[in-house]
Coordinates of C-alpha atoms and ligand atoms in Angstrom, one line a residue:
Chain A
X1 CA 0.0 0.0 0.0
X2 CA 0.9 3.5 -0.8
X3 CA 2.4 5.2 2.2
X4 CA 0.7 8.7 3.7
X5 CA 1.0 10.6 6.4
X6 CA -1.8 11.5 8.9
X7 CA -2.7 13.7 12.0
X8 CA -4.9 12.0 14.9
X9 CA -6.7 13.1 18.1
X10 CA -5.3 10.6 20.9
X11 CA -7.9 10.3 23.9
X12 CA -5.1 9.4 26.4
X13 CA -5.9 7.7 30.0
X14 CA -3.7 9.8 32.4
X15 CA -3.3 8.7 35.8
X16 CA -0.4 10.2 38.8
X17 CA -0.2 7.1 40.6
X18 CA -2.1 4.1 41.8
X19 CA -3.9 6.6 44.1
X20 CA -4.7 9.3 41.4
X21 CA -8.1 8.9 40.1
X22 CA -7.2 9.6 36.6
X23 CA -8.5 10.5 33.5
X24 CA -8.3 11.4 29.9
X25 CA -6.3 14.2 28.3
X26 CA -6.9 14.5 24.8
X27 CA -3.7 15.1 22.3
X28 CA -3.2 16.4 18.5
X29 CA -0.5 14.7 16.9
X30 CA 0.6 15.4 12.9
X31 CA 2.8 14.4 10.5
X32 CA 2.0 10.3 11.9
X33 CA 3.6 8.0 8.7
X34 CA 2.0 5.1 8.2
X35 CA 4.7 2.9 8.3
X36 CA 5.0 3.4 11.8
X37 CA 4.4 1.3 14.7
X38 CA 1.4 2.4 17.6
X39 CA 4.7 2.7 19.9
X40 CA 6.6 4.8 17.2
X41 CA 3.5 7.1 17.4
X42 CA 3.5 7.6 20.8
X43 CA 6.9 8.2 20.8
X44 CA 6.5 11.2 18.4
X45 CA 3.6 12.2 20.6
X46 CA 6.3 12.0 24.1
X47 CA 9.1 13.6 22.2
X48 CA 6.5 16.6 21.2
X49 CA 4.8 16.5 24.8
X50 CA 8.5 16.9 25.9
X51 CA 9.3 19.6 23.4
X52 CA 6.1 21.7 24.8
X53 CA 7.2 21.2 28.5
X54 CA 4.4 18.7 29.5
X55 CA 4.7 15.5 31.0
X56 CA 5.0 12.6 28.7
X57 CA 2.7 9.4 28.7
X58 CA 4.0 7.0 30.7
X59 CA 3.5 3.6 29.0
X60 CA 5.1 -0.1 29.0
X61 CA 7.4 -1.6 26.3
X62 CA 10.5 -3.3 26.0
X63 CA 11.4 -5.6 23.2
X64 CA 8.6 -3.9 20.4
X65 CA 8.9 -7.0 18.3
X66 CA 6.0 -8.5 20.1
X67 CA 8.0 -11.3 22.2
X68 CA 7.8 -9.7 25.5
X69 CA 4.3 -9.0 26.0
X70 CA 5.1 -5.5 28.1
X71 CA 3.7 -2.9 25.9
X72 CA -0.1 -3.4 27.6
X73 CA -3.1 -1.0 25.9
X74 CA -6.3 -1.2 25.6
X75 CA -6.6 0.8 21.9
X76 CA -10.5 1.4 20.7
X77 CA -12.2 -1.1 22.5
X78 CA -9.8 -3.5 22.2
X79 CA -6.5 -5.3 23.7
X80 CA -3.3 -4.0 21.8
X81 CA -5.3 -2.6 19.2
X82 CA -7.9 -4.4 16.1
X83 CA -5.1 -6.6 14.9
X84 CA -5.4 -10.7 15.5
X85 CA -3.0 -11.8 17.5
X86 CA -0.5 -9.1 17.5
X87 CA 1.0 -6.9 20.4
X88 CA 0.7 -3.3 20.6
X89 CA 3.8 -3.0 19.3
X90 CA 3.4 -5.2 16.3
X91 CA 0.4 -2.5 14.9
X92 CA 1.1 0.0 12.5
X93 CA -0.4 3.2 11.8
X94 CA -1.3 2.4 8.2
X95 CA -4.3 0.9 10.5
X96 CA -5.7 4.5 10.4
X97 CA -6.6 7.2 8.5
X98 CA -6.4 10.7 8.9
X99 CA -8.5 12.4 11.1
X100 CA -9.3 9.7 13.5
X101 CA -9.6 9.7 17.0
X102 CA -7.7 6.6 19.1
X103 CA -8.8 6.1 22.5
X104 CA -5.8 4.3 24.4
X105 CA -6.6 2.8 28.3
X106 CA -4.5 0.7 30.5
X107 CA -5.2 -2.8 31.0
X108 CA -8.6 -2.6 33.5
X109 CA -8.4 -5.4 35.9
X110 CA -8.6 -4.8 40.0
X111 CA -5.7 -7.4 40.0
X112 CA -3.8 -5.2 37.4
X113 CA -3.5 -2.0 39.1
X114 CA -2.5 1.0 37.5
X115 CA 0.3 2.8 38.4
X116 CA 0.8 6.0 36.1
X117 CA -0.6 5.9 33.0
X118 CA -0.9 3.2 30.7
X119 CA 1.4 1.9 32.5
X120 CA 0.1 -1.5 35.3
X121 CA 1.4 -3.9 37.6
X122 CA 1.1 -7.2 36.4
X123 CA 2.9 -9.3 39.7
X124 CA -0.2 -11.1 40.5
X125 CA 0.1 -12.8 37.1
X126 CA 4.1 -13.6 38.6
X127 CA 2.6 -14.9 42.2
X128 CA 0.6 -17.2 40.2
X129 CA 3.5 -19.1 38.3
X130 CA 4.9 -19.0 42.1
X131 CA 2.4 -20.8 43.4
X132 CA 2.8 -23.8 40.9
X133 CA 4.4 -23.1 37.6
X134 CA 7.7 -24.7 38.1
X135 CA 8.9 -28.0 37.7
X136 CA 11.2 -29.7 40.2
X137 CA 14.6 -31.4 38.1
X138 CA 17.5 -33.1 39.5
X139 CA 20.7 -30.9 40.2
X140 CA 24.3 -31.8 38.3
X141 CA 25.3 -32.6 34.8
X142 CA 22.5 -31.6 32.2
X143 CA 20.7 -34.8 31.2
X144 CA 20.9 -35.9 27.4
X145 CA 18.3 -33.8 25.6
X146 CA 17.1 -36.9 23.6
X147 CA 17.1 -39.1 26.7
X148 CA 13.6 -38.6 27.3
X149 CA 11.2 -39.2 24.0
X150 CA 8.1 -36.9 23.9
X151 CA 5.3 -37.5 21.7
X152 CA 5.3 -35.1 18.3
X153 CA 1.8 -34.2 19.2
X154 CA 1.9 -33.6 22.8
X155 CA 5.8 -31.7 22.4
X156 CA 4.3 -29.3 19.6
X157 CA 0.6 -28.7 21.9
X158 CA 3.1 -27.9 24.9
X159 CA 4.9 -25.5 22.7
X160 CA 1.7 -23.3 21.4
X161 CA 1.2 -23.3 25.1
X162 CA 4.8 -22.2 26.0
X163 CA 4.6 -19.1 23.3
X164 CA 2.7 -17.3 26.2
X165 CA 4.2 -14.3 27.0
X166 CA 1.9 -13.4 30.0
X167 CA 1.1 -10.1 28.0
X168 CA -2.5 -10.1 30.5
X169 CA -4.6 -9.5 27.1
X170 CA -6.9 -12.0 28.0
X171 CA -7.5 -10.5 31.5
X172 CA -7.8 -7.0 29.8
X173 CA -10.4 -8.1 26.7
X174 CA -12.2 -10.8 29.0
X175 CA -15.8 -9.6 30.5
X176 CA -15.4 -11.3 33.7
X177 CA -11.5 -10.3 34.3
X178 CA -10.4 -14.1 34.2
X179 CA -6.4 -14.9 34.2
X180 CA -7.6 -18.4 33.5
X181 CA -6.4 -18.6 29.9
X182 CA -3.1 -17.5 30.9
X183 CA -2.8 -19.6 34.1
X184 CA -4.4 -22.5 31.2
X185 CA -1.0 -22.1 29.1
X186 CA 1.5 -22.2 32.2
X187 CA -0.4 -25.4 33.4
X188 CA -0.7 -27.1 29.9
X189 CA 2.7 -26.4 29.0
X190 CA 4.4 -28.3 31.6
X191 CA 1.3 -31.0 32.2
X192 CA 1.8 -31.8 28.3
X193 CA 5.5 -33.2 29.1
X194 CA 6.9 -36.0 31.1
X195 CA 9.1 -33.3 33.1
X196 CA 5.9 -31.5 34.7
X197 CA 4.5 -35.0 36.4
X198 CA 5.9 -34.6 39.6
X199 CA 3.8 -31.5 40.9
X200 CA 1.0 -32.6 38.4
X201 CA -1.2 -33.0 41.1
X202 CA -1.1 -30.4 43.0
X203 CA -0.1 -27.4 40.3
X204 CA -3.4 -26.6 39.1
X205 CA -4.8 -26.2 42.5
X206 CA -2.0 -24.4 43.8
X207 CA -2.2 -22.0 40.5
X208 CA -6.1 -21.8 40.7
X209 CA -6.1 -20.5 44.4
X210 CA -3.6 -18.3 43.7
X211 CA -5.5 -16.9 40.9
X212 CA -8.8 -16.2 42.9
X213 CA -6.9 -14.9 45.3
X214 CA -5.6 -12.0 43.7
X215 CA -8.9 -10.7 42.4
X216 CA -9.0 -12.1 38.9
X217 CA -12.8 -13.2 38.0
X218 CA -14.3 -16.9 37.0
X219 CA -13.9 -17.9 34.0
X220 CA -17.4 -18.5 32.1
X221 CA -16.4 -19.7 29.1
X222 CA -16.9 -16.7 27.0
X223 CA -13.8 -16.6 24.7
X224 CA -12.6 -13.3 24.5
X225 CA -9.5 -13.9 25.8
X226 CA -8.9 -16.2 22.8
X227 CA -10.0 -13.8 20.4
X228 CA -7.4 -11.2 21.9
X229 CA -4.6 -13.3 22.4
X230 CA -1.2 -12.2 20.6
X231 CA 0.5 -15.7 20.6
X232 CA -2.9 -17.4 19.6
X233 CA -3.4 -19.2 22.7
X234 CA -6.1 -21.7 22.3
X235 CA -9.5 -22.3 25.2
X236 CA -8.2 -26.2 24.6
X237 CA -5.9 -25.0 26.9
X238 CA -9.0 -24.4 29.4
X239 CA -10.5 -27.1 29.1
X240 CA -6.8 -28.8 29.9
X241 CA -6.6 -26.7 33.3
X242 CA -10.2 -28.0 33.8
X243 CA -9.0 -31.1 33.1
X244 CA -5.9 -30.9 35.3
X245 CA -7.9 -29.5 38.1
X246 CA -10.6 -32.3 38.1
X247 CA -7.6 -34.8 38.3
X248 CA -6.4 -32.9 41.3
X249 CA -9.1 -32.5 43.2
X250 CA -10.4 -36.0 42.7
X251 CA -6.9 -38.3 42.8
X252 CA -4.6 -36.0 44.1
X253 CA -3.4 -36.0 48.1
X254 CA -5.9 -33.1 48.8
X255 CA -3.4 -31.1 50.7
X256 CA -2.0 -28.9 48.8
X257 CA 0.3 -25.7 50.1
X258 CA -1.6 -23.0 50.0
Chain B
X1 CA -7.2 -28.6 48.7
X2 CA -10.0 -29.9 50.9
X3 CA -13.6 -30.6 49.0
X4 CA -15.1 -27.1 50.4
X5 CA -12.3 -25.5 48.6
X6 CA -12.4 -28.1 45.8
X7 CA -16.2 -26.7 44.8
X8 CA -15.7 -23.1 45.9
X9 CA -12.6 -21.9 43.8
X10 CA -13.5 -20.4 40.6
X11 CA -13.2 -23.6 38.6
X12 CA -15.4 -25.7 41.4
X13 CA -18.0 -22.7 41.3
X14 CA -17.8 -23.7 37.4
X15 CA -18.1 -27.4 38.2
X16 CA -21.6 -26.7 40.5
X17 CA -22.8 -25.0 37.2
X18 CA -21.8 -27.0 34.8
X19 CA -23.3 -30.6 36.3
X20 CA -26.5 -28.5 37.7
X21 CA -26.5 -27.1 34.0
X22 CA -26.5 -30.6 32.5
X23 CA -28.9 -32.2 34.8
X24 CA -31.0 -29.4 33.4
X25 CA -30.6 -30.8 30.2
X26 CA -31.8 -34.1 31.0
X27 CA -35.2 -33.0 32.4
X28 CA -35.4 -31.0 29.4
X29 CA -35.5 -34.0 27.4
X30 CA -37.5 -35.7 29.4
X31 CA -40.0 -32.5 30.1
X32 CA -39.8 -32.2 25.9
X33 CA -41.2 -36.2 25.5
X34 CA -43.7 -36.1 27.6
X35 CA -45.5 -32.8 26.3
X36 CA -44.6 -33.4 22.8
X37 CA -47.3 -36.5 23.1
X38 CA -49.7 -33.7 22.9
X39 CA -49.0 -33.8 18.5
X40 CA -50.7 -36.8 18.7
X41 CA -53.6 -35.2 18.1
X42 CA -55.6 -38.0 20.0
X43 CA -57.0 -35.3 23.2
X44 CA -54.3 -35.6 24.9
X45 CA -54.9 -39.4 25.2
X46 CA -51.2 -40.4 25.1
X47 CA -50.1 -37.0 26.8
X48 CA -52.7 -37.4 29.9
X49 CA -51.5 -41.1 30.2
X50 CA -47.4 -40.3 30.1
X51 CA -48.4 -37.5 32.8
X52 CA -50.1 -39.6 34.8
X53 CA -47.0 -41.9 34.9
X54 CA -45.0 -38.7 35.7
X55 CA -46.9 -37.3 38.5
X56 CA -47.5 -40.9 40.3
X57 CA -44.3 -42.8 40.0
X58 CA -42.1 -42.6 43.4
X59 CA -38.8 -42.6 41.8
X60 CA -40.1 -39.9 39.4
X61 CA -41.3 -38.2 42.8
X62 CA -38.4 -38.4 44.3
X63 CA -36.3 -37.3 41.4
X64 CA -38.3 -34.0 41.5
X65 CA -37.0 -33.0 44.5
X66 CA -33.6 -33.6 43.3
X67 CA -34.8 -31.2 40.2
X68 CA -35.3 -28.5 42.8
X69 CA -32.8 -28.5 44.8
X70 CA -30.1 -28.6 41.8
X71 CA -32.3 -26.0 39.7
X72 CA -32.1 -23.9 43.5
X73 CA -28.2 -24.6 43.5
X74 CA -27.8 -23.9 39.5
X75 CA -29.6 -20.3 40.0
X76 CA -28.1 -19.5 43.2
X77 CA -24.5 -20.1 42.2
X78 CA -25.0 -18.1 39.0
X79 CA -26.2 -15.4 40.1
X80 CA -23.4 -15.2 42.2
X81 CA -20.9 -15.6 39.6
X82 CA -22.7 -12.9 38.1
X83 CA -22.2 -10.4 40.7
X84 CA -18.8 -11.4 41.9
X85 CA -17.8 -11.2 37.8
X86 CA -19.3 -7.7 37.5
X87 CA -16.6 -6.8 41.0
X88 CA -13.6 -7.9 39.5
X89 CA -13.2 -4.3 37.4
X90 CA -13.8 -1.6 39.1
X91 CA -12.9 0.9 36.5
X92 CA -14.7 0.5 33.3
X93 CA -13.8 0.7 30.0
X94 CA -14.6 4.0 28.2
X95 CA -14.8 2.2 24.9
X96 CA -15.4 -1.8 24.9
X97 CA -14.9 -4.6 22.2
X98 CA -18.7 -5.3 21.9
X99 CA -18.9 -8.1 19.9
X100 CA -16.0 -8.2 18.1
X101 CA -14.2 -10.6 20.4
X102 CA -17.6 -12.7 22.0
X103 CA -20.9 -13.3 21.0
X104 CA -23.4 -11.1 23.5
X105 CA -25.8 -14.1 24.4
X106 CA -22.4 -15.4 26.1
X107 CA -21.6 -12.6 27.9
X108 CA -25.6 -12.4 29.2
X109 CA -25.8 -15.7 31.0
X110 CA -26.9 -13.8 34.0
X111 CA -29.6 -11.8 32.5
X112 CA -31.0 -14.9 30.5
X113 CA -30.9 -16.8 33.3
X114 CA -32.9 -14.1 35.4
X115 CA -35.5 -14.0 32.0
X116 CA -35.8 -18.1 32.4
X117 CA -36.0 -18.0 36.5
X118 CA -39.2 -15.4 35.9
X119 CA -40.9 -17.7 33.0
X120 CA -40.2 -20.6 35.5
X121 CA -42.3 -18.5 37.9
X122 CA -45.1 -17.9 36.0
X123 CA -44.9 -21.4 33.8
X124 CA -45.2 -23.3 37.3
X125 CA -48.1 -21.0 38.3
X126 CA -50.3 -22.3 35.2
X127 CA -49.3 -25.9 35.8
X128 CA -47.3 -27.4 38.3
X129 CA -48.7 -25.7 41.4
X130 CA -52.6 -26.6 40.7
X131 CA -51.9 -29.8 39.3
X132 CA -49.5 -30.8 43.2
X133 CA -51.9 -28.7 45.1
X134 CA -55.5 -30.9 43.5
X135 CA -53.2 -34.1 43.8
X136 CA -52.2 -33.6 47.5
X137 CA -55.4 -31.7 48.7
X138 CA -58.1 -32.7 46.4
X139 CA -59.9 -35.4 43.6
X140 CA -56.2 -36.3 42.1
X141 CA -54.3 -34.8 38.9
X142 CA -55.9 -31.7 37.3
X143 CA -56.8 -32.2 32.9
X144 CA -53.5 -30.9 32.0
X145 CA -54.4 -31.0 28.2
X146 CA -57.7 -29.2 29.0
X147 CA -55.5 -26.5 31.0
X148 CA -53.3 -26.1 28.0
X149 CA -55.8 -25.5 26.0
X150 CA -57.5 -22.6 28.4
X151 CA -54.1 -20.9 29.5
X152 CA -53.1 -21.0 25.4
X153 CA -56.3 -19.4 24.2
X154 CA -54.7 -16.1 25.6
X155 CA -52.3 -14.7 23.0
X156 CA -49.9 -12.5 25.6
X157 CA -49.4 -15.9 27.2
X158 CA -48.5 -17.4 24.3
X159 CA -46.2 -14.7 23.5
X160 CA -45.0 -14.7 26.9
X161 CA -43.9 -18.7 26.3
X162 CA -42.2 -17.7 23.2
X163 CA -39.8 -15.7 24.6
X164 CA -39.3 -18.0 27.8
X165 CA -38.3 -20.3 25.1
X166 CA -36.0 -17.8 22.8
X167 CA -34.2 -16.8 26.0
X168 CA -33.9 -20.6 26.9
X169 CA -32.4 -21.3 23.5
X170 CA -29.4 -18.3 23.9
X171 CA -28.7 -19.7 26.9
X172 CA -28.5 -22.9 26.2
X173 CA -26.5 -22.5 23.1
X174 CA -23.7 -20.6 25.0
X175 CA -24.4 -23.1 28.6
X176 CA -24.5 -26.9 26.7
X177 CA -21.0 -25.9 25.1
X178 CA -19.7 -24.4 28.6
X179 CA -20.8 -27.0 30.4
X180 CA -18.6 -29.6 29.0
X181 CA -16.1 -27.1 28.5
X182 CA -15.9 -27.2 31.5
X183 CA -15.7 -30.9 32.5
X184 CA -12.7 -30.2 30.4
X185 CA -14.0 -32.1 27.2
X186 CA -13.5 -29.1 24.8
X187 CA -10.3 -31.0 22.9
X188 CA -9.4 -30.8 19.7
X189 CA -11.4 -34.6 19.4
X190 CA -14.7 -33.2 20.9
X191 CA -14.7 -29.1 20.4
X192 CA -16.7 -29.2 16.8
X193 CA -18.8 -32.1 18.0
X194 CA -20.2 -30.5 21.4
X195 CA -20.7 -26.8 19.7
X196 CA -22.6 -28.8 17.0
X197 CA -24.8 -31.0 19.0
X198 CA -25.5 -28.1 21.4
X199 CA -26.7 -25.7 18.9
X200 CA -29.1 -28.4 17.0
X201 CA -30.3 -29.2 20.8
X202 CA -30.6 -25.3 21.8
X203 CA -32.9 -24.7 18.5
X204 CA -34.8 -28.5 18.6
X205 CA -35.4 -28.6 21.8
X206 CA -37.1 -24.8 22.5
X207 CA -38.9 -25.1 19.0
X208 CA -40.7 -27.9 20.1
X209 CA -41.6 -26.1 23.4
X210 CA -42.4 -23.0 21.5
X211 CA -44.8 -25.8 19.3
X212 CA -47.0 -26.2 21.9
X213 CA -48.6 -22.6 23.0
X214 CA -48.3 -21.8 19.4
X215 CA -50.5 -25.0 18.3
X216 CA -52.8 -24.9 20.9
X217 CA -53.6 -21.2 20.1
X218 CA -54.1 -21.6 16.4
X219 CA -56.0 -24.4 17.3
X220 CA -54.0 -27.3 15.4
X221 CA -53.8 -29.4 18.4
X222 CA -56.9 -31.4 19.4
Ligands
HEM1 C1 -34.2 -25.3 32.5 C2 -33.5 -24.2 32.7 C3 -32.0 -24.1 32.6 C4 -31.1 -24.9 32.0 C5 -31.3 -26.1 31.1 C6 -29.8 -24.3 32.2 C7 -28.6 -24.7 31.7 C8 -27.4 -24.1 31.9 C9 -26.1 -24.7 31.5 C10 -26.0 -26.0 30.7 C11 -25.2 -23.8 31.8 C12 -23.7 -23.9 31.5 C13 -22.9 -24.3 32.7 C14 -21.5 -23.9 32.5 O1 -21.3 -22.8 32.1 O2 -20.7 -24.7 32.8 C15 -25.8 -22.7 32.5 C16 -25.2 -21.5 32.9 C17 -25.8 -20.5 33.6 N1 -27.1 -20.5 34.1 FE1 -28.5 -21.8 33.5 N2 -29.9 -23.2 33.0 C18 -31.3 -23.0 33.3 C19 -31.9 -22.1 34.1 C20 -31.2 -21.1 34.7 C21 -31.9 -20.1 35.6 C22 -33.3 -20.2 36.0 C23 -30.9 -19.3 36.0 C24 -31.2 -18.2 36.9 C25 -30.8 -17.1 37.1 C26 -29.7 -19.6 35.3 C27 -28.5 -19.0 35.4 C28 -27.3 -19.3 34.8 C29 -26.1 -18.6 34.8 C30 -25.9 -17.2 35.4 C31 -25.2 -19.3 34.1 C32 -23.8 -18.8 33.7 C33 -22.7 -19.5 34.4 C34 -21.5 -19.3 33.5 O3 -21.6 -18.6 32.5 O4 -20.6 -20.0 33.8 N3 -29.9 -20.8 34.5 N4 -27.2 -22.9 32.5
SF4_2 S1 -2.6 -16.3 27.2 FE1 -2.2 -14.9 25.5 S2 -3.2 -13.0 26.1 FE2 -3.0 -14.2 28.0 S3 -1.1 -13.6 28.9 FE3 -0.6 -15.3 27.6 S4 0.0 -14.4 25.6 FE4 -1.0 -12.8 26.7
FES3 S1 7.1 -4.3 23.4 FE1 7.6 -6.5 23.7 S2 5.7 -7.4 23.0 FE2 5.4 -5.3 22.5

């Protein structure tokens, strides 16, 4: 496609701190090309903002090739903008059209805090891999990687599940504010491989409380979180956690740690 | 985890619904056979006989208290799903997906559920609470074709039915899928065939309902 060059109105969510009640501030930005990224954009936007004397937006990013799942908004309506499965960082301005108006939130999710900006605190989603996604291995020489032989199917399933990179867009785009598609891809990934068995029993559990613990929501099966999901992370994975969990409750020691 | 954890967590709140949910199911089937005797178009010969069976047999009885007591547990549990799901984000989206990322009878289980609960009320009003309260207190079962016929000669009823059976139909074709979802079926080997069996059973199964006040009104059941 040819390339142009556009202005926007940007309807910003500002916030101080995790205290500061917040709201939007709404921004002109000009000369946008579009063959830039959404983060590009906003970096024109902070380099202007800083040019005029004004704060810039604070907002989350680190690698911006869409592998490390920081760069969290909530563009239009939708988790890191209208593209499937792609990151915030991963959309480009040839998206719009000059003369639109973008509205940009943070993630919205009373276990994802905000704390300036766009910018939110995502530990709750590192407490749950705490409380059971880990996998206990023996200590000295690294065993032979062909030792062990792993189904095709099951090592390529527990892959798809690994690629999550625990970005929260499912939390942000689901209705009910459910982590369980991401806590679904930590469990399947190691429950898919002979290396997760020994805390098979008691991970999903462990992971589940831990989950309703920090305020996410229950899961009802709507499938948003699929639809939003940068690395294409599948509800099969649900019904897997499901799966795990039954298999828990209903063989396992019922002790658990928590 | 101990059992009261085990059924309380967000997944075991999901369990309670999902096996209430499909015991549902089952006395819909069973609730669909029995009226649908009715197109026989005998007078309710076949119908008056099957409900006979129904309202006499003691394990049928008994079963029916079961039926309450899970239907209590399926509408008490969801509702509170409902309202503990609406807590979980405080601060609303300005702008929100719609339904670009979920279909909207999905994300109105609640409110469909609320719709069926106050049909329910009104459905067990026309049948179930004269035809117990004649058995128990009086000369035995009430003519339930005869009462069919009265309570469908008033259109707004029948109108009234027709919705109860829409709104059981949206919820159903979202709740049979999640339901085994949730028992963890919703592989790769299963997925298509669940979705498809539980949206032939969330249109068959209300249409035939539907059938009924519609017939009786346009008088084509006799
Ligand atoms: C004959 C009537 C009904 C049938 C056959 C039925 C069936 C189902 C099924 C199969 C599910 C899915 C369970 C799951 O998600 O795992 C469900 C969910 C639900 N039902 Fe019902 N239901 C009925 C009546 C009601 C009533 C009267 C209410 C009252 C408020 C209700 C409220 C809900 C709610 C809120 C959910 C959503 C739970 C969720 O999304 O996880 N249902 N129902
Ligand atoms: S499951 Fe998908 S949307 Fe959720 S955290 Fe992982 S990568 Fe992000
Ligand atoms: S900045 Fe790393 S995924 Fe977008």
């Amino acid at each position: 496609m040819e390339h142009y060059s556009m202005n926007l109105t940007l309807k910003v969510w500002k916030q101080k701190n995790k205290n500061d009640k917040g709201g939007f501030e709404t921004y002109q930005v000009k000369g946008i090309s579009s063959e830039m990224s959404f983060l590009e954009m906003f970096d024109v936007l902070n380099e202007q903002l800083i040019a005029e004397g004004k704060e810039p937006i604070a907002f989350d990013h680190d690698c911006r090739e869409g592998i490390c799942g920081m760069c969290s908004m909530y563009i239009n309506g939708r988790a890191h903008g209208p593209w499937h499965q792609t990151t915030t960082c991963q959309l480009h301005m040839r998206e719009y059209k000059d003369g639109d108006t973008i509205v940009v939130e943070p993630w919205r999710a009373n276990a994802f805090p905000v704390i300036k900006d766009l910018v939110v605190d995502r530990q709750s989603f590192d407490r749950i891999i705490q409380a059971g996604g880990y996998i206990s291995v023996n200590t000295g020489n690294a065993v032979d990687a062909n030792a062990l032989p792993i189904e095709k199917q099951k090592a390529d399933e527990s892959f798809a599940a690994a690629a999550c990179i625990g970005c929260g867009a499912c939390v942000a785009a689901c209705p009910n504010a459910s982590a369980m598609l991401f806590v679904s891809a930590k469990v399947s990934h190691l429950a898919l491989l002979p290396q997760g068995d020994p805390e098979r029993k008691t991970r999903a559990t462990n992971m589940i409380q831990q989950m309703d613990k920090e305020g996410f929501g229950n899961c009802t099966n709507i499938g948003a979180c699929e639809a939003e999901c940068p690395k294409g992370i599948s509800l099969e994975n649900i019904a897997r956690l499901n799966r795990e969990y039954i298999g828990s409750v209903f063989s396992g020691s019922g002790t658990g740690n928590l | 985890m101990n059992w009261k954890q085990a059924f309380t967590s967000s997944i075991g709140k999901k369990l309670v619904m999902s096996l209430t949910g499909i015991f549902l199911i089952t006395f819909l089937i069973v609730h669909c056979y029995i009226n649908a005797q009715i197109f026989w178009m005998d007078g309710g010969v076949k119908f008056t006989e099957a409900g006979h069976f129904m309202a006499t047999n003691p394990v049928i009885r008994f079963v029916e208290i079961g039926l309450f007591v899970l239907l209590f547990l399926h509408i008490i549990q969801g509702l509170m799903l409902w309202s503990q799901n609406k807590s979980k984000r405080n601060t609303r989206y300005a702008v929100s997906a719609g339904n670009h990322t979920s279909k909207w009878y999905s994300r109105s289980m609640g409110l469909l559920g609320t719709l069926i609960l106050l049909f329910l009320c009104m459905h067990l009003y026309h049948f179930w609470i004269p035809n117990r309260y004649q058995q128990t207190f009086g000369s035995g079962e009430i003519d339930l074709f005869g009462k069919m016929q009265a309570v469908f000669s008033n259109p707004a009823v029948v109108v009234v039915y027709v919705l109860g059976c829409i709104a059981l139909g949206y919820h159903l074709v979202h709740g049979f899928y999640s339901a085994f979802q949730t028992l963890g079926l919703g592989t790769h080997r299963y997925k298509k065939m669940i979705r498809n069996i539980g949206i032939a059973f969330s249109i068959i199964v209300p249409l035939i309902f539907a059938l009924m006040p519609i017939g009786f009104m346009a008088n084509l059941i006799h």
